[in-house]
PDB file of C-alpha atoms and ligand atoms in Angstrom:
ATOM      1  CA  MET J   1     216.594 230.613 222.020  1.00  0.00           C
ATOM      2  CA  LYS J   2     220.419 229.874 222.796  1.00  0.00           C
ATOM      3  CA  GLN J   3     221.399 226.421 221.524  1.00  0.00           C
ATOM      4  CA  LEU J   4     223.122 224.433 224.054  1.00  0.00           C
ATOM      5  CA  ASN J   5     226.566 223.656 223.075  1.00  0.00           C
ATOM      6  CA  TYR J   6     227.955 222.416 226.295  1.00  0.00           C
ATOM      7  CA  PHE J   7     228.923 219.012 224.866  1.00  0.00           C
ATOM      8  CA  SER J   8     230.797 220.260 221.837  1.00  0.00           C
ATOM      9  CA  LEU J   9     234.436 219.439 221.632  1.00  0.00           C
ATOM     10  CA  GLU J  10     235.195 221.318 218.588  1.00  0.00           C
ATOM     11  CA  GLY J  11     238.828 222.471 218.224  1.00  0.00           C
ATOM     12  CA  LYS J  12     239.931 220.285 221.142  1.00  0.00           C
ATOM     13  CA  VAL J  13     242.790 217.579 221.065  1.00  0.00           C
ATOM     14  CA  ALA J  14     242.034 214.357 222.945  1.00  0.00           C
ATOM     15  CA  LEU J  15     244.356 211.428 223.581  1.00  0.00           C
ATOM     16  CA  VAL J  16     242.877 208.204 224.283  1.00  0.00           C
ATOM     17  CA  THR J  17     245.377 205.525 225.529  1.00  0.00           C
ATOM     18  CA  GLY J  18     244.894 202.057 224.662  1.00  0.00           C
ATOM     19  CA  ALA J  19     242.221 202.628 222.001  1.00  0.00           C
ATOM     20  CA  ALA J  20     242.955 200.419 219.051  1.00  0.00           C
ATOM     21  CA  TYR J  21     239.935 198.348 220.148  1.00  0.00           C
ATOM     22  CA  GLY J  22     237.453 197.890 223.241  1.00  0.00           C
ATOM     23  CA  ILE J  23     236.133 200.628 225.543  1.00  0.00           C
ATOM     24  CA  GLY J  24     239.218 203.101 224.381  1.00  0.00           C
ATOM     25  CA  PHE J  25     238.053 202.581 220.767  1.00  0.00           C
ATOM     26  CA  SER J  26     234.520 203.582 221.491  1.00  0.00           C
ATOM     27  CA  ILE J  27     235.434 206.730 223.805  1.00  0.00           C
ATOM     28  CA  ALA J  28     237.701 208.120 221.056  1.00  0.00           C
ATOM     29  CA  GLU J  29     234.722 207.411 218.688  1.00  0.00           C
ATOM     30  CA  ALA J  30     232.505 209.422 220.847  1.00  0.00           C
ATOM     31  CA  LEU J  31     234.864 212.323 221.520  1.00  0.00           C
ATOM     32  CA  ALA J  32     235.367 212.500 217.635  1.00  0.00           C
ATOM     33  CA  GLY J  33     231.643 212.418 217.052  1.00  0.00           C
ATOM     34  CA  ALA J  34     231.668 215.636 219.462  1.00  0.00           C
ATOM     35  CA  GLY J  35     234.404 217.410 217.395  1.00  0.00           C
ATOM     36  CA  ALA J  36     237.550 216.617 218.926  1.00  0.00           C
ATOM     37  CA  LYS J  37     240.656 215.805 216.924  1.00  0.00           C
ATOM     38  CA  ILE J  38     241.816 211.984 218.157  1.00  0.00           C
ATOM     39  CA  ALA J  39     245.144 210.723 218.998  1.00  0.00           C
ATOM     40  CA  PHE J  40     245.587 207.198 220.417  1.00  0.00           C
ATOM     41  CA  ASN J  41     248.010 204.545 221.339  1.00  0.00           C
ATOM     42  CA  CYS J  42     248.572 200.865 221.502  1.00  0.00           C
ATOM     43  CA  ARG J  43     251.742 198.669 221.921  1.00  0.00           C
ATOM     44  CA  GLY J  44     251.874 196.791 218.637  1.00  0.00           C
ATOM     45  CA  GLN J  45     252.134 197.637 214.742  1.00  0.00           C
ATOM     46  CA  GLN J  46     249.485 194.777 214.123  1.00  0.00           C
ATOM     47  CA  HIS J  47     246.755 196.202 216.468  1.00  0.00           C
ATOM     48  CA  MET J  48     247.793 199.612 215.076  1.00  0.00           C
ATOM     49  CA  GLU J  49     247.096 198.968 211.393  1.00  0.00           C
ATOM     50  CA  LYS J  50     243.724 197.249 212.102  1.00  0.00           C
ATOM     51  CA  ALA J  51     242.836 200.302 214.391  1.00  0.00           C
ATOM     52  CA  LEU J  52     243.520 202.741 211.888  1.00  0.00           C
ATOM     53  CA  SER J  53     241.456 201.266 209.469  1.00  0.00           C
ATOM     54  CA  ASP J  54     238.738 200.662 211.709  1.00  0.00           C
ATOM     55  CA  TYR J  55     238.668 204.502 212.519  1.00  0.00           C
ATOM     56  CA  LYS J  56     238.967 205.308 208.916  1.00  0.00           C
ATOM     57  CA  GLU J  57     235.795 203.302 208.320  1.00  0.00           C
ATOM     58  CA  LYS J  58     234.005 205.389 210.956  1.00  0.00           C
ATOM     59  CA  GLY J  59     235.291 208.365 209.088  1.00  0.00           C
ATOM     60  CA  ILE J  60     237.443 209.444 211.999  1.00  0.00           C
ATOM     61  CA  ASP J  61     240.920 210.879 210.971  1.00  0.00           C
ATOM     62  CA  ALA J  62     242.740 209.536 214.078  1.00  0.00           C
ATOM     63  CA  LYS J  63     246.232 209.771 214.638  1.00  0.00           C
ATOM     64  CA  GLY J  64     247.889 206.460 215.903  1.00  0.00           C
ATOM     65  CA  TYR J  65     251.265 206.261 218.030  1.00  0.00           C
ATOM     66  CA  ILE J  66     253.000 203.077 219.065  1.00  0.00           C
ATOM     67  CA  CYS J  67     253.677 203.715 222.718  1.00  0.00           C
ATOM     68  CA  ASP J  68     253.793 201.623 225.961  1.00  0.00           C
ATOM     69  CA  VAL J  69     252.124 203.730 228.811  1.00  0.00           C
ATOM     70  CA  THR J  70     254.717 202.115 231.430  1.00  0.00           C
ATOM     71  CA  ASP J  71     257.726 203.675 229.576  1.00  0.00           C
ATOM     72  CA  GLU J  72     258.279 207.401 230.430  1.00  0.00           C
ATOM     73  CA  ASP J  73     260.651 207.993 227.411  1.00  0.00           C
ATOM     74  CA  GLN J  74     257.971 206.645 224.931  1.00  0.00           C
ATOM     75  CA  ILE J  75     255.341 208.974 226.662  1.00  0.00           C
ATOM     76  CA  ALA J  76     257.508 211.822 226.417  1.00  0.00           C
ATOM     77  CA  LYS J  77     258.057 211.231 222.470  1.00  0.00           C
ATOM     78  CA  MET J  78     254.408 210.656 222.028  1.00  0.00           C
ATOM     79  CA  VAL J  79     253.008 213.883 223.814  1.00  0.00           C
ATOM     80  CA  CYS J  80     255.635 215.804 222.108  1.00  0.00           C
ATOM     81  CA  ASP J  81     254.637 214.307 218.705  1.00  0.00           C
ATOM     82  CA  ILE J  82     250.949 214.903 219.275  1.00  0.00           C
ATOM     83  CA  GLU J  83     251.812 218.662 220.343  1.00  0.00           C
ATOM     84  CA  LYS J  84     253.544 219.085 216.770  1.00  0.00           C
ATOM     85  CA  GLU J  85     251.116 217.266 214.824  1.00  0.00           C
ATOM     86  CA  LEU J  86     247.726 218.084 216.403  1.00  0.00           C
ATOM     87  CA  GLY J  87     248.483 220.780 219.116  1.00  0.00           C
ATOM     88  CA  THR J  88     248.477 220.803 222.808  1.00  0.00           C
ATOM     89  CA  ILE J  89     246.446 218.214 224.364  1.00  0.00           C
ATOM     90  CA  ASP J  90     243.116 219.254 226.008  1.00  0.00           C
ATOM     91  CA  ILE J  91     241.650 215.861 226.943  1.00  0.00           C
ATOM     92  CA  LEU J  92     243.627 212.884 228.348  1.00  0.00           C
ATOM     93  CA  VAL J  93     241.664 209.528 228.755  1.00  0.00           C
ATOM     94  CA  ASN J  94     243.746 207.170 230.693  1.00  0.00           C
ATOM     95  CA  ASN J  95     242.063 203.855 229.476  1.00  0.00           C
ATOM     96  CA  ALA J  96     244.906 201.401 228.705  1.00  0.00           C
ATOM     97  CA  GLY J  97     244.660 198.502 231.208  1.00  0.00           C
ATOM     98  CA  ILE J  98     245.159 194.833 231.767  1.00  0.00           C
ATOM     99  CA  ILE J  99     243.651 192.555 234.224  1.00  0.00           C
ATOM    100  CA  LYS J 100     245.173 189.178 235.571  1.00  0.00           C
ATOM    101  CA  ARG J 101     242.745 186.572 236.981  1.00  0.00           C
ATOM    102  CA  ILE J 102     244.801 184.715 239.299  1.00  0.00           C
ATOM    103  CA  PRO J 103     244.276 183.496 242.969  1.00  0.00           C
ATOM    104  CA  MET J 104     246.569 185.889 245.314  1.00  0.00           C
ATOM    105  CA  LEU J 105     248.436 183.072 246.723  1.00  0.00           C
ATOM    106  CA  GLU J 106     249.369 181.834 243.287  1.00  0.00           C
ATOM    107  CA  MET J 107     250.199 185.355 241.880  1.00  0.00           C
ATOM    108  CA  SER J 108     253.752 186.104 241.702  1.00  0.00           C
ATOM    109  CA  ALA J 109     255.084 189.344 242.757  1.00  0.00           C
ATOM    110  CA  ALA J 110     256.134 190.283 239.095  1.00  0.00           C
ATOM    111  CA  GLU J 111     252.243 189.651 237.943  1.00  0.00           C
ATOM    112  CA  PHE J 112     251.323 191.865 240.761  1.00  0.00           C
ATOM    113  CA  ARG J 113     253.681 194.684 239.784  1.00  0.00           C
ATOM    114  CA  GLN J 114     252.575 194.446 236.063  1.00  0.00           C
ATOM    115  CA  VAL J 115     249.158 194.935 236.806  1.00  0.00           C
ATOM    116  CA  ILE J 116     249.981 197.813 239.147  1.00  0.00           C
ATOM    117  CA  ASP J 117     252.586 199.327 236.658  1.00  0.00           C
ATOM    118  CA  ILE J 118     249.932 199.532 233.729  1.00  0.00           C
ATOM    119  CA  ASP J 119     246.742 200.293 235.589  1.00  0.00           C
ATOM    120  CA  LEU J 120     248.229 202.667 238.246  1.00  0.00           C
ATOM    121  CA  ASN J 121     251.613 203.786 237.567  1.00  0.00           C
ATOM    122  CA  ALA J 122     251.219 204.571 233.995  1.00  0.00           C
ATOM    123  CA  VAL J 123     248.172 206.904 234.780  1.00  0.00           C
ATOM    124  CA  PHE J 124     250.777 208.911 237.121  1.00  0.00           C
ATOM    125  CA  LEU J 125     253.207 209.098 234.282  1.00  0.00           C
ATOM    126  CA  MET J 126     250.803 209.848 231.650  1.00  0.00           C
ATOM    127  CA  SER J 127     249.047 212.805 233.645  1.00  0.00           C
ATOM    128  CA  LYS J 128     252.429 214.100 234.713  1.00  0.00           C
ATOM    129  CA  ALA J 129     253.589 214.399 230.706  1.00  0.00           C
ATOM    130  CA  VAL J 130     249.965 216.164 229.943  1.00  0.00           C
ATOM    131  CA  ILE J 131     249.450 218.561 232.719  1.00  0.00           C
ATOM    132  CA  PRO J 132     251.922 221.012 232.186  1.00  0.00           C
ATOM    133  CA  GLY J 133     250.656 221.802 228.463  1.00  0.00           C
ATOM    134  CA  MET J 134     246.998 221.964 230.099  1.00  0.00           C
ATOM    135  CA  ILE J 135     248.322 224.483 232.636  1.00  0.00           C
ATOM    136  CA  GLN J 136     249.711 226.268 229.835  1.00  0.00           C
ATOM    137  CA  LYS J 137     246.579 226.339 228.005  1.00  0.00           C
ATOM    138  CA  GLY J 138     244.507 227.457 230.968  1.00  0.00           C
ATOM    139  CA  HIS J 139     242.248 224.229 231.166  1.00  0.00           C
ATOM    140  CA  GLY J 140     242.308 220.533 230.790  1.00  0.00           C
ATOM    141  CA  LYS J 141     240.068 217.406 231.248  1.00  0.00           C
ATOM    142  CA  ILE J 142     241.538 213.792 232.511  1.00  0.00           C
ATOM    143  CA  ILE J 143     239.311 211.143 232.350  1.00  0.00           C
ATOM    144  CA  ASN J 144     240.516 208.067 234.273  1.00  0.00           C
ATOM    145  CA  ILE J 145     238.825 204.489 233.554  1.00  0.00           C
ATOM    146  CA  CYS J 146     238.410 202.890 236.766  1.00  0.00           C
ATOM    147  CA  SER J 147     236.270 200.010 237.742  1.00  0.00           C
ATOM    148  CA  MET J 148     233.592 198.498 240.027  1.00  0.00           C
ATOM    149  CA  MET J 149     236.792 197.163 241.484  1.00  0.00           C
ATOM    150  CA  SER J 150     237.680 200.667 242.648  1.00  0.00           C
ATOM    151  CA  GLU J 151     235.163 199.766 245.374  1.00  0.00           C
ATOM    152  CA  MET J 152     234.877 196.081 245.673  1.00  0.00           C
ATOM    153  CA  GLY J 153     236.785 193.063 245.585  1.00  0.00           C
ATOM    154  CA  ARG J 154     236.315 189.511 244.285  1.00  0.00           C
ATOM    155  CA  GLU J 155     238.327 186.279 244.008  1.00  0.00           C
ATOM    156  CA  THR J 156     241.531 186.422 241.727  1.00  0.00           C
ATOM    157  CA  VAL J 157     241.717 190.145 240.985  1.00  0.00           C
ATOM    158  CA  SER J 158     243.696 191.459 243.963  1.00  0.00           C
ATOM    159  CA  ALA J 159     246.363 193.120 241.589  1.00  0.00           C
ATOM    160  CA  TYR J 160     243.541 195.013 239.590  1.00  0.00           C
ATOM    161  CA  ALA J 161     241.434 195.868 242.582  1.00  0.00           C
ATOM    162  CA  ALA J 162     244.442 197.368 244.172  1.00  0.00           C
ATOM    163  CA  ALA J 163     245.297 199.186 241.057  1.00  0.00           C
ATOM    164  CA  LYS J 164     241.770 200.621 240.513  1.00  0.00           C
ATOM    165  CA  GLY J 165     241.433 201.397 244.161  1.00  0.00           C
ATOM    166  CA  GLY J 166     244.477 203.370 243.886  1.00  0.00           C
ATOM    167  CA  LEU J 167     243.418 205.132 240.640  1.00  0.00           C
ATOM    168  CA  LYS J 168     240.225 206.448 242.253  1.00  0.00           C
ATOM    169  CA  MET J 169     242.438 208.073 244.683  1.00  0.00           C
ATOM    170  CA  LEU J 170     244.966 209.245 242.214  1.00  0.00           C
ATOM    171  CA  THR J 171     241.982 210.890 240.477  1.00  0.00           C
ATOM    172  CA  LYS J 172     240.924 212.689 243.702  1.00  0.00           C
ATOM    173  CA  ASN J 173     244.310 213.813 244.127  1.00  0.00           C
ATOM    174  CA  ILE J 174     245.013 215.227 240.645  1.00  0.00           C
ATOM    175  CA  ALA J 175     241.714 216.934 241.166  1.00  0.00           C
ATOM    176  CA  SER J 176     242.896 218.399 244.534  1.00  0.00           C
ATOM    177  CA  GLU J 177     246.088 219.466 243.183  1.00  0.00           C
ATOM    178  CA  TYR J 178     245.331 220.927 239.901  1.00  0.00           C
ATOM    179  CA  GLY J 179     241.689 221.934 240.073  1.00  0.00           C
ATOM    180  CA  ALA J 180     243.072 225.458 240.690  1.00  0.00           C
ATOM    181  CA  TYR J 181     244.352 225.477 237.039  1.00  0.00           C
ATOM    182  CA  ASN J 182     241.153 224.766 235.833  1.00  0.00           C
ATOM    183  CA  ILE J 183     241.781 221.085 235.172  1.00  0.00           C
ATOM    184  CA  GLN J 184     238.988 218.543 236.111  1.00  0.00           C
ATOM    185  CA  CYS J 185     239.953 215.079 236.773  1.00  0.00           C
ATOM    186  CA  ASN J 186     237.397 212.591 237.011  1.00  0.00           C
ATOM    187  CA  GLY J 187     236.752 208.713 236.735  1.00  0.00           C
ATOM    188  CA  ILE J 188     234.352 206.456 234.869  1.00  0.00           C
ATOM    189  CA  GLY J 189     233.696 203.183 236.529  1.00  0.00           C
ATOM    190  CA  PRO J 190     232.426 200.882 233.968  1.00  0.00           C
ATOM    191  CA  GLY J 191     230.294 197.890 235.217  1.00  0.00           C
ATOM    192  CA  TYR J 192     230.831 194.677 233.394  1.00  0.00           C
ATOM    193  CA  ILE J 193     231.168 195.505 229.689  1.00  0.00           C
ATOM    194  CA  ALA J 194     231.325 193.152 226.851  1.00  0.00           C
ATOM    195  CA  THR J 195     235.163 193.630 225.467  1.00  0.00           C
ATOM    196  CA  PRO J 196     238.093 191.347 224.818  1.00  0.00           C
ATOM    197  CA  GLN J 197     238.918 191.780 228.442  1.00  0.00           C
ATOM    198  CA  THR J 198     235.949 190.198 229.845  1.00  0.00           C
ATOM    199  CA  LEU J 199     235.588 187.530 226.924  1.00  0.00           C
ATOM    200  CA  PRO J 200     236.708 184.627 229.186  1.00  0.00           C
ATOM    201  CA  LEU J 201     233.909 185.249 231.447  1.00  0.00           C
ATOM    202  CA  ARG J 202     231.244 185.326 228.818  1.00  0.00           C
ATOM    203  CA  GLN J 203     232.336 182.571 226.534  1.00  0.00           C
ATOM    204  CA  LYS J 204     229.757 179.658 226.151  1.00  0.00           C
ATOM    205  CA  GLN J 205     230.322 176.441 227.856  1.00  0.00           C
ATOM    206  CA  ALA J 206     231.234 173.259 225.769  1.00  0.00           C
ATOM    207  CA  ASP J 207     227.423 172.248 225.942  1.00  0.00           C
ATOM    208  CA  GLY J 208     226.388 175.418 224.483  1.00  0.00           C
ATOM    209  CA  SER J 209     225.204 177.108 227.927  1.00  0.00           C
ATOM    210  CA  ARG J 210     226.040 180.151 229.421  1.00  0.00           C
ATOM    211  CA  HIS J 211     229.209 180.618 231.342  1.00  0.00           C
ATOM    212  CA  PRO J 212     228.399 180.466 235.155  1.00  0.00           C
ATOM    213  CA  PHE J 213     229.968 183.835 235.713  1.00  0.00           C
ATOM    214  CA  ASP J 214     227.892 185.488 232.559  1.00  0.00           C
ATOM    215  CA  ARG J 215     224.656 183.964 234.487  1.00  0.00           C
ATOM    216  CA  PHE J 216     226.083 185.727 237.690  1.00  0.00           C
ATOM    217  CA  ILE J 217     226.343 189.090 236.170  1.00  0.00           C
ATOM    218  CA  LEU J 218     222.760 188.983 234.393  1.00  0.00           C
ATOM    219  CA  GLY J 219     221.452 188.258 237.848  1.00  0.00           C
ATOM    220  CA  LYS J 220     223.247 190.995 239.529  1.00  0.00           C
ATOM    221  CA  THR J 221     222.624 193.850 236.854  1.00  0.00           C
ATOM    222  CA  PRO J 222     219.307 195.524 237.177  1.00  0.00           C
ATOM    223  CA  ALA J 223     219.684 196.304 233.522  1.00  0.00           C
ATOM    224  CA  GLY J 224     219.864 192.569 232.963  1.00  0.00           C
ATOM    225  CA  ARG J 225     222.437 192.560 230.498  1.00  0.00           C
ATOM    226  CA  TRP J 226     226.047 193.204 230.043  1.00  0.00           C
ATOM    227  CA  GLY J 227     227.282 196.690 229.168  1.00  0.00           C
ATOM    228  CA  THR J 228     228.709 197.740 225.873  1.00  0.00           C
ATOM    229  CA  ALA J 229     231.667 199.917 224.992  1.00  0.00           C
ATOM    230  CA  GLU J 230     228.958 202.202 223.525  1.00  0.00           C
ATOM    231  CA  ASP J 231     227.333 202.822 226.848  1.00  0.00           C
ATOM    232  CA  LEU J 232     230.190 204.792 227.988  1.00  0.00           C
ATOM    233  CA  MET J 233     230.117 207.109 225.191  1.00  0.00           C
ATOM    234  CA  GLY J 234     227.698 209.687 226.565  1.00  0.00           C
ATOM    235  CA  PRO J 235     229.416 209.668 229.858  1.00  0.00           C
ATOM    236  CA  ALA J 236     232.930 210.308 228.344  1.00  0.00           C
ATOM    237  CA  VAL J 237     231.719 213.154 226.169  1.00  0.00           C
ATOM    238  CA  PHE J 238     230.062 214.635 229.519  1.00  0.00           C
ATOM    239  CA  LEU J 239     233.231 214.598 231.579  1.00  0.00           C
ATOM    240  CA  ALA J 240     235.331 215.918 228.410  1.00  0.00           C
ATOM    241  CA  SER J 241     233.264 218.595 227.866  1.00  0.00           C
ATOM    242  CA  ASP J 242     232.359 222.140 229.525  1.00  0.00           C
ATOM    243  CA  ALA J 243     228.987 220.329 230.698  1.00  0.00           C
ATOM    244  CA  SER J 244     231.246 218.998 233.394  1.00  0.00           C
ATOM    245  CA  ASN J 245     233.175 222.239 234.186  1.00  0.00           C
ATOM    246  CA  PHE J 246     232.453 221.933 237.980  1.00  0.00           C
ATOM    247  CA  VAL J 247     232.637 218.300 238.082  1.00  0.00           C
ATOM    248  CA  ASN J 248     235.946 217.346 239.835  1.00  0.00           C
ATOM    249  CA  GLY J 249     237.249 214.307 241.618  1.00  0.00           C
ATOM    250  CA  HIS J 250     234.284 212.306 240.790  1.00  0.00           C
ATOM    251  CA  ILE J 251     233.896 208.540 239.976  1.00  0.00           C
ATOM    252  CA  LEU J 252     230.846 208.110 237.603  1.00  0.00           C
ATOM    253  CA  TYR J 253     229.922 204.673 237.848  1.00  0.00           C
ATOM    254  CA  VAL J 254     228.274 203.141 234.520  1.00  0.00           C
ATOM    255  CA  ASP J 255     227.322 199.715 235.689  1.00  0.00           C
ATOM    256  CA  GLY J 256     223.591 199.206 234.799  1.00  0.00           C
ATOM    257  CA  GLY J 257     222.811 199.625 238.438  1.00  0.00           C
ATOM    258  CA  ILE J 258     224.985 196.643 239.742  1.00  0.00           C
ATOM    259  CA  MET J 259     226.308 198.705 242.702  1.00  0.00           C
ATOM    260  CA  ALA J 260     222.823 199.606 243.874  1.00  0.00           C
ATOM    261  CA  TYR J 261     221.374 196.160 243.924  1.00  0.00           C
ATOM    262  CA  ILE J 262     221.750 193.199 246.095  1.00  0.00           C
ATOM    263  CA  GLY J 263     221.053 190.850 242.967  1.00  0.00           C
ATOM    264  CA  LYS J 264     218.067 188.724 241.940  1.00  0.00           C
ATOM    265  CA  GLN J 265     216.946 186.288 244.522  1.00  0.00           C
ATOM    266  CA  PRO J 266     217.196 182.858 243.651  1.00  0.00           C
ATOM    267  CA  GLN J 267     214.268 181.341 241.919  1.00  0.00           C
TER     268      GLN J 267
HETATM  269  P1  NAP V   1     240.608 195.644 226.418  1.00  0.00           P
HETATM  270  O1  NAP V   1     239.666 195.143 225.427  1.00  0.00           O
HETATM  271  O2  NAP V   1     241.669 194.331 227.136  1.00  0.00           O
HETATM  272  O3  NAP V   1     241.758 196.880 225.836  1.00  0.00           O
HETATM  273  C1  NAP V   1     242.661 197.185 226.640  1.00  0.00           C
HETATM  274  C2  NAP V   1     243.655 198.204 225.695  1.00  0.00           C
HETATM  275  O4  NAP V   1     244.658 198.586 226.690  1.00  0.00           O
HETATM  276  C3  NAP V   1     244.063 197.628 224.572  1.00  0.00           C
HETATM  277  O5  NAP V   1     243.784 198.594 223.520  1.00  0.00           O
HETATM  278  C4  NAP V   1     245.612 197.529 224.736  1.00  0.00           C
HETATM  279  O6  NAP V   1     246.439 197.685 223.744  1.00  0.00           O
HETATM  280  C5  NAP V   1     245.837 198.528 225.941  1.00  0.00           C
HETATM  281  N1  NAP V   1     247.164 198.459 226.626  1.00  0.00           N
HETATM  282  C6  NAP V   1     247.318 197.436 227.629  1.00  0.00           C
HETATM  283  N2  NAP V   1     248.349 197.390 228.166  1.00  0.00           N
HETATM  284  C7  NAP V   1     248.923 198.682 227.617  1.00  0.00           C
HETATM  285  C8  NAP V   1     250.345 199.305 227.644  1.00  0.00           C
HETATM  286  N3  NAP V   1     251.273 198.920 228.485  1.00  0.00           N
HETATM  287  N4  NAP V   1     250.429 200.381 226.702  1.00  0.00           N
HETATM  288  C9  NAP V   1     249.503 200.760 225.873  1.00  0.00           C
HETATM  289  N5  NAP V   1     248.370 200.293 225.847  1.00  0.00           N
HETATM  290  C10 NAP V   1     248.212 199.327 226.549  1.00  0.00           C
HETATM  291  O7  NAP V   1     240.130 196.167 227.715  1.00  0.00           O
HETATM  292  P2  NAP V   1     238.714 197.107 227.611  1.00  0.00           P
HETATM  293  O8  NAP V   1     237.746 196.018 228.441  1.00  0.00           O
HETATM  294  O9  NAP V   1     238.411 197.847 226.725  1.00  0.00           O
HETATM  295  O10 NAP V   1     239.162 197.944 228.898  1.00  0.00           O
HETATM  296  C11 NAP V   1     239.692 199.277 228.980  1.00  0.00           C
HETATM  297  C12 NAP V   1     239.887 199.800 230.210  1.00  0.00           C
HETATM  298  O11 NAP V   1     238.640 199.829 230.914  1.00  0.00           O
HETATM  299  C13 NAP V   1     240.870 199.040 231.144  1.00  0.00           C
HETATM  300  O12 NAP V   1     241.465 200.068 232.011  1.00  0.00           O
HETATM  301  C14 NAP V   1     239.834 198.280 232.117  1.00  0.00           C
HETATM  302  O13 NAP V   1     240.534 198.086 233.066  1.00  0.00           O
HETATM  303  C15 NAP V   1     238.816 199.175 232.363  1.00  0.00           C
HETATM  304  N6  NAP V   1     237.487 198.392 232.323  1.00  0.00           N
HETATM  305  C16 NAP V   1     237.107 197.503 231.708  1.00  0.00           C
HETATM  306  C17 NAP V   1     235.923 196.669 232.087  1.00  0.00           C
HETATM  307  C18 NAP V   1     235.226 195.754 231.048  1.00  0.00           C
HETATM  308  O14 NAP V   1     234.497 195.010 231.827  1.00  0.00           O
HETATM  309  N7  NAP V   1     235.566 195.390 229.887  1.00  0.00           N
HETATM  310  C19 NAP V   1     235.251 197.401 233.109  1.00  0.00           C
HETATM  311  C20 NAP V   1     235.913 198.362 233.995  1.00  0.00           C
HETATM  312  C21 NAP V   1     236.878 198.902 233.561  1.00  0.00           C
HETATM  313  P3  NAP V   1     247.581 196.851 222.979  1.00  0.00           P
HETATM  314  O15 NAP V   1     247.327 195.293 223.934  1.00  0.00           O
HETATM  315  O16 NAP V   1     247.179 196.570 221.591  1.00  0.00           O
HETATM  316  O17 NAP V   1     248.553 197.435 223.271  1.00  0.00           O
HETATM  317  C1  GCO V   2     236.387 190.559 236.437  1.00  0.00           C
HETATM  318  C2  GCO V   2     236.358 191.654 235.634  1.00  0.00           C
HETATM  319  C3  GCO V   2     236.165 193.061 236.059  1.00  0.00           C
HETATM  320  C4  GCO V   2     235.648 194.050 235.178  1.00  0.00           C
HETATM  321  C5  GCO V   2     235.464 195.553 235.729  1.00  0.00           C
HETATM  322  C6  GCO V   2     234.447 195.555 236.445  1.00  0.00           C
HETATM  323  O1  GCO V   2     237.220 189.701 236.428  1.00  0.00           O
HETATM  324  O2  GCO V   2     235.710 190.763 237.788  1.00  0.00           O
HETATM  325  O3  GCO V   2     237.288 191.817 234.367  1.00  0.00           O
HETATM  326  O4  GCO V   2     237.233 193.451 236.833  1.00  0.00           O
HETATM  327  O5  GCO V   2     236.288 193.967 233.843  1.00  0.00           O
HETATM  328  O6  GCO V   2     236.620 195.991 235.820  1.00  0.00           O
HETATM  329  O7  GCO V   2     233.987 197.028 236.640  1.00  0.00           O
END
């Protein structure tokens, strides 16, 4: 019987943005496990050194680049360096992102713009820099890390929800515009995942009890737990591999069922 190798990324070059730790790191680990050569970036030397040693510890020979994804010149240099050092990028994972939890009426225009700049505009810049190489190569995979906030709102995250909602539509538009070049652009919409980004929502109270938001998420999630960055590894390999060659413009929610569930009834 022919062995299935639809999920192999052997010989592929993958760039995962903001992958020094958190979700990006686990996605890079998964892509490396499927055979891809890994490039990643972050903004500071301190995170870079720790990340390089963490990748090494996992047996992954990842190449790290200092690059702010909002800076077009830095992006151009990084993409050019990756091409020289690893080859043309086959897989781009737009993972870098920030959140600011501030009630809208208290949020400054500068704070709002910063979130939009990193979580949405940077994906435009990164994709624009990488798509020409993919067209030349005859194939490409772009995976945008969206959010439940691509569909829903909540108090304090107006900029984040606006950016992630926009990212969902940018994903569909890249799929529409470049599908003819055999480029698939899809999104992953993680649910509530235990990473540094969500630490303030999970930290124990002074009396040792669970944070109210932590309890809220457990009651809202059929799986009854927070997601882990590892939960995103399989979905990322799927969307990066030939297994998803006719999946385009799709957002795959990986949320333990939150978006399907009305929530646990009060006891
Ligand atoms: P995280 O732990 O805060 O990590 C975010 C990463 O993005 C860091 O590595 C950070 O690197 C990088 N980054 C931020 N701004 C950057 C910039 N301008 N240029 C380059 N890198 C930048 O967050 P996470 O939870 O892993 O989230 C990763 C992605 O998943 C984000 O897009 C987030 O919105 C999304 N997401 C997270 C969750 C969740 O529950 N955690 C759920 C849905 C979606 P440095 O600070 O080292 O530069
Ligand atoms: C928040 C959270 C979320 C999650 C995630 C949900 O404050 O509500 O940080 O926005 O991180 O994006 O999918």
